[in-house]
Amino acid sequence: MSRPSLVRLGSKSGACRRARSRLSRFAGGEDGTLTVLALFFLLIMMGIAGIGIDLMRYERNRASLQYTLDRAVLAAADLDQSAEPEEVVRDYLDQAGLLQYLTGITVEEGLGFRKVDASAESAFPTQFMHMSGIDTLSAPAKSVAEESIGVVEISLILDVSGSMAWNNRLYNLKIAAKDFVDVMLANTEPGALSISIIPYATQVNAGESLLSLYPNVTQEHNYSHCVNFNDDQFSKSTIDRYDIFERTGHFDPWSWNRYGITIPVCPTRNGTEILPLTDDRNVLHAHIDAMTAQGNTSIDIGTKWGVGLLDPSTRSVVSDLIGQGKVHPKFEGRPTDYNTDVLKIAVIMSDGQNTDQYMLNPSLRDTMSDVWFNAEANTYSVRHSEGAYYWPDWDIWRAHPYGEGDGEIGEPERVRYTDLFDRVSIRYFANYLYSYTNSSWGRESSSYSKKETSAKDQRSKHVCDAAKDNGVIVYGVAFEAPRAGYRLLKKCASSDSHMYDVDGLEISDAFSSIASSIRKLRLTQ
């Protein structure tokens, strides 16, 4: 009974051995398959890595060639360099050991522009990709650089306050400004450049022709042509033609004169009037040469007018100036719109900081005075009350103005304040004509008000910000200026690189640098 059982057990043991043998052979065969697959994938990964290395070398070579070519054409397009543009490109590539890859150079030149177009192509053997049939890779490079002055509108906002007469400042400014004009005109096609000059001191003399085109300027007098902008008007770059503008009172708060004032708040002397939009070298030079120094400093008002002459809101005014023959017809349509290819530039130059701006007391702006003037006798009479007239030239009292009595020559005429203040200064008016009173000094100080420095600084910043918001590029030139003036101009400037702090003859370097930076140098491809 036990043997069959042993037979069955033995039979099962042999089966197990045969199964283990088959499994062992299967396992050995699977291991070989996995090894082949691993080697296959390893070769693929090595190939991909090799392609990556070839592509990295390609990009490195291409970037190096492109970078060198970019630098070469930029240098070649520079209007300041005197070498032949083709030689400049070749020299750059030769210095980098890449000259053999140069395939072409094209140069276009004309008045005020130079365009250089260059191409190159390098080829190098592949280390890995040749296994897939790609033996070489070509790295092309192309670069186009153009230096040119396209359409440019410039406002030169120049300080002609009294301190500019010191230390040859005005003399040095004139040289720098005229050189600036010459450089800009020499490198610009006719009609592409317009320059406005805005001299400023205590006020800005807009000039009769320009100011007459603003219909809502008050008309108290016609002796001078300045306006007092209000605070809100400094928050905008516009000078809205139909805004209401208060004409600046015509008076002299500084000197002691009875035979015509010499230092009016609104200047009337030659060289102080705004010169709008011209590219006439002789006219620009003559205007700069005529500038003289006198008065306080109002950077805010100068900047307001300068920015306004770049603003499209002034276009209809310019059109009317063209109609009057004051501006050349080629400038029709200027100032152009913002956000175009046209460069709008404001250059603000000052040797100082904002100082007090004087405004005539409203009660003296357009009313009849209590002063009689006798032109033939050249004497004044001042009415204190009915039947009581003071004759200051004799320091006596009479019952009538001089000229109405027996034996008195001439005819007295009562004068308006606007006419009186064209003849006598505020100091003479208060301290001589009213010398009989105990409050002559108070009469002088109450004749006008002042806009303080801090308020004028804020106005300057606001109008500069408005200009920059519209894309106007603002340069600041502090010419031997105090730190407060420098800081204000720096805040006005478009960036630190647009700010210059100069002394003496350095002002010419500043204007030369500004002229160079205006000339756009750019890669167009």
PDB file of N, CA and C in Angstrom, residues 57 68 73 92 104 108 119-120 150 156 196 236 243 261 285 291 364 371 417 436 440 454 480 511 521:
ATOM      1  N   ARG A  57      26.459  74.649 -29.390  1.00  0.00           N
ATOM      2  CA  ARG A  57      27.581  75.263 -30.109  1.00  0.00           C
ATOM      3  C   ARG A  57      27.065  76.181 -31.213  1.00  0.00           C
ATOM      4  N   THR A  68      28.447  90.676 -32.419  1.00  0.00           N
ATOM      5  CA  THR A  68      29.541  91.437 -33.043  1.00  0.00           C
ATOM      6  C   THR A  68      29.034  92.244 -34.226  1.00  0.00           C
ATOM      7  N   VAL A  73      27.582  97.438 -36.925  1.00  0.00           N
ATOM      8  CA  VAL A  73      26.734  98.330 -37.714  1.00  0.00           C
ATOM      9  C   VAL A  73      26.328  99.561 -36.911  1.00  0.00           C
ATOM     10  N   TYR A  92      35.505  95.599 -37.010  1.00  0.00           N
ATOM     11  CA  TYR A  92      34.885  94.968 -35.841  1.00  0.00           C
ATOM     12  C   TYR A  92      34.921  93.444 -35.975  1.00  0.00           C
ATOM     13  N   GLY A 104      27.902  90.440 -46.727  1.00  0.00           N
ATOM     14  CA  GLY A 104      27.463  91.627 -47.457  1.00  0.00           C
ATOM     15  C   GLY A 104      27.312  92.850 -46.581  1.00  0.00           C
ATOM     16  N   GLU A 108      23.526 103.277 -46.909  1.00  0.00           N
ATOM     17  CA  GLU A 108      22.726 104.356 -47.482  1.00  0.00           C
ATOM     18  C   GLU A 108      22.998 105.616 -46.655  1.00  0.00           C
ATOM     19  N   SER A 119      25.261  91.562 -43.327  1.00  0.00           N
ATOM     20  CA  SER A 119      24.875  90.159 -43.098  1.00  0.00           C
ATOM     21  C   SER A 119      26.127  89.306 -43.031  1.00  0.00           C
ATOM     22  N   ALA A 120      26.009  88.209 -42.318  1.00  0.00           N
ATOM     23  CA  ALA A 120      27.133  87.275 -42.180  1.00  0.00           C
ATOM     24  C   ALA A 120      26.563  85.881 -41.968  1.00  0.00           C
ATOM     25  N   GLY A 150      14.802 112.222 -37.384  1.00  0.00           N
ATOM     26  CA  GLY A 150      13.568 112.325 -38.136  1.00  0.00           C
ATOM     27  C   GLY A 150      12.904 113.654 -37.815  1.00  0.00           C
ATOM     28  N   LEU A 156      13.599 125.289 -26.599  1.00  0.00           N
ATOM     29  CA  LEU A 156      14.748 125.715 -25.800  1.00  0.00           C
ATOM     30  C   LEU A 156      14.262 126.736 -24.789  1.00  0.00           C
ATOM     31  N   SER A 196      11.759 126.180 -31.101  1.00  0.00           N
ATOM     32  CA  SER A 196      11.188 127.374 -30.474  1.00  0.00           C
ATOM     33  C   SER A 196      12.117 127.797 -29.347  1.00  0.00           C
ATOM     34  N   LYS A 236      -1.503 120.810 -16.597  1.00  0.00           N
ATOM     35  CA  LYS A 236      -1.726 120.311 -17.958  1.00  0.00           C
ATOM     36  C   LYS A 236      -0.604 120.794 -18.872  1.00  0.00           C
ATOM     37  N   ASP A 243      -9.005 129.258 -23.174  1.00  0.00           N
ATOM     38  CA  ASP A 243      -8.988 129.508 -21.734  1.00  0.00           C
ATOM     39  C   ASP A 243      -8.986 131.010 -21.471  1.00  0.00           C
ATOM     40  N   ILE A 261       9.628 153.145 -17.092  1.00  0.00           N
ATOM     41  CA  ILE A 261      10.178 152.058 -16.277  1.00  0.00           C
ATOM     42  C   ILE A 261      11.224 151.278 -17.066  1.00  0.00           C
ATOM     43  N   HIS A 285      20.015 132.365 -34.507  1.00  0.00           N
ATOM     44  CA  HIS A 285      21.237 132.972 -33.984  1.00  0.00           C
ATOM     45  C   HIS A 285      20.997 134.411 -33.541  1.00  0.00           C
ATOM     46  N   MET A 291      19.573 138.211 -26.628  1.00  0.00           N
ATOM     47  CA  MET A 291      19.148 137.992 -25.251  1.00  0.00           C
ATOM     48  C   MET A 291      19.996 138.809 -24.280  1.00  0.00           C
ATOM     49  N   LEU A 364      -5.455 147.955  -8.807  1.00  0.00           N
ATOM     50  CA  LEU A 364      -4.628 148.852  -9.605  1.00  0.00           C
ATOM     51  C   LEU A 364      -4.495 148.405 -11.058  1.00  0.00           C
ATOM     52  N   VAL A 371      -3.914 160.410  -9.736  1.00  0.00           N
ATOM     53  CA  VAL A 371      -2.734 161.140 -10.172  1.00  0.00           C
ATOM     54  C   VAL A 371      -3.037 161.830 -11.502  1.00  0.00           C
ATOM     55  N   TYR A 417      -4.136 153.780 -13.899  1.00  0.00           N
ATOM     56  CA  TYR A 417      -2.971 153.104 -13.313  1.00  0.00           C
ATOM     57  C   TYR A 417      -2.136 152.399 -14.370  1.00  0.00           C
ATOM     58  N   TYR A 436       3.811 162.525   0.931  1.00  0.00           N
ATOM     59  CA  TYR A 436       3.160 163.306   1.995  1.00  0.00           C
ATOM     60  C   TYR A 436       2.497 162.408   3.041  1.00  0.00           C
ATOM     61  N   SER A 440       3.799 155.457   2.999  1.00  0.00           N
ATOM     62  CA  SER A 440       4.238 155.243   1.622  1.00  0.00           C
ATOM     63  C   SER A 440       4.810 153.835   1.429  1.00  0.00           C
ATOM     64  N   SER A 454       8.171 128.086  -3.161  1.00  0.00           N
ATOM     65  CA  SER A 454       7.690 126.717  -2.959  1.00  0.00           C
ATOM     66  C   SER A 454       6.509 126.403  -3.870  1.00  0.00           C
ATOM     67  N   GLU A 480      25.723 126.407 -13.086  1.00  0.00           N
ATOM     68  CA  GLU A 480      26.214 127.100 -11.894  1.00  0.00           C
ATOM     69  C   GLU A 480      25.047 127.461 -10.967  1.00  0.00           C
ATOM     70  N   PHE A 511      25.104 120.989 -23.964  1.00  0.00           N
ATOM     71  CA  PHE A 511      24.251 121.144 -25.137  1.00  0.00           C
ATOM     72  C   PHE A 511      24.705 120.238 -26.279  1.00  0.00           C
ATOM     73  N   LEU A 521      19.738 106.752 -32.457  1.00  0.00           N
ATOM     74  CA  LEU A 521      20.574 105.668 -32.963  1.00  0.00           C
ATOM     75  C   LEU A 521      19.911 104.372 -32.521  1.00  0.00           C
TER      76      LEU A 521
END
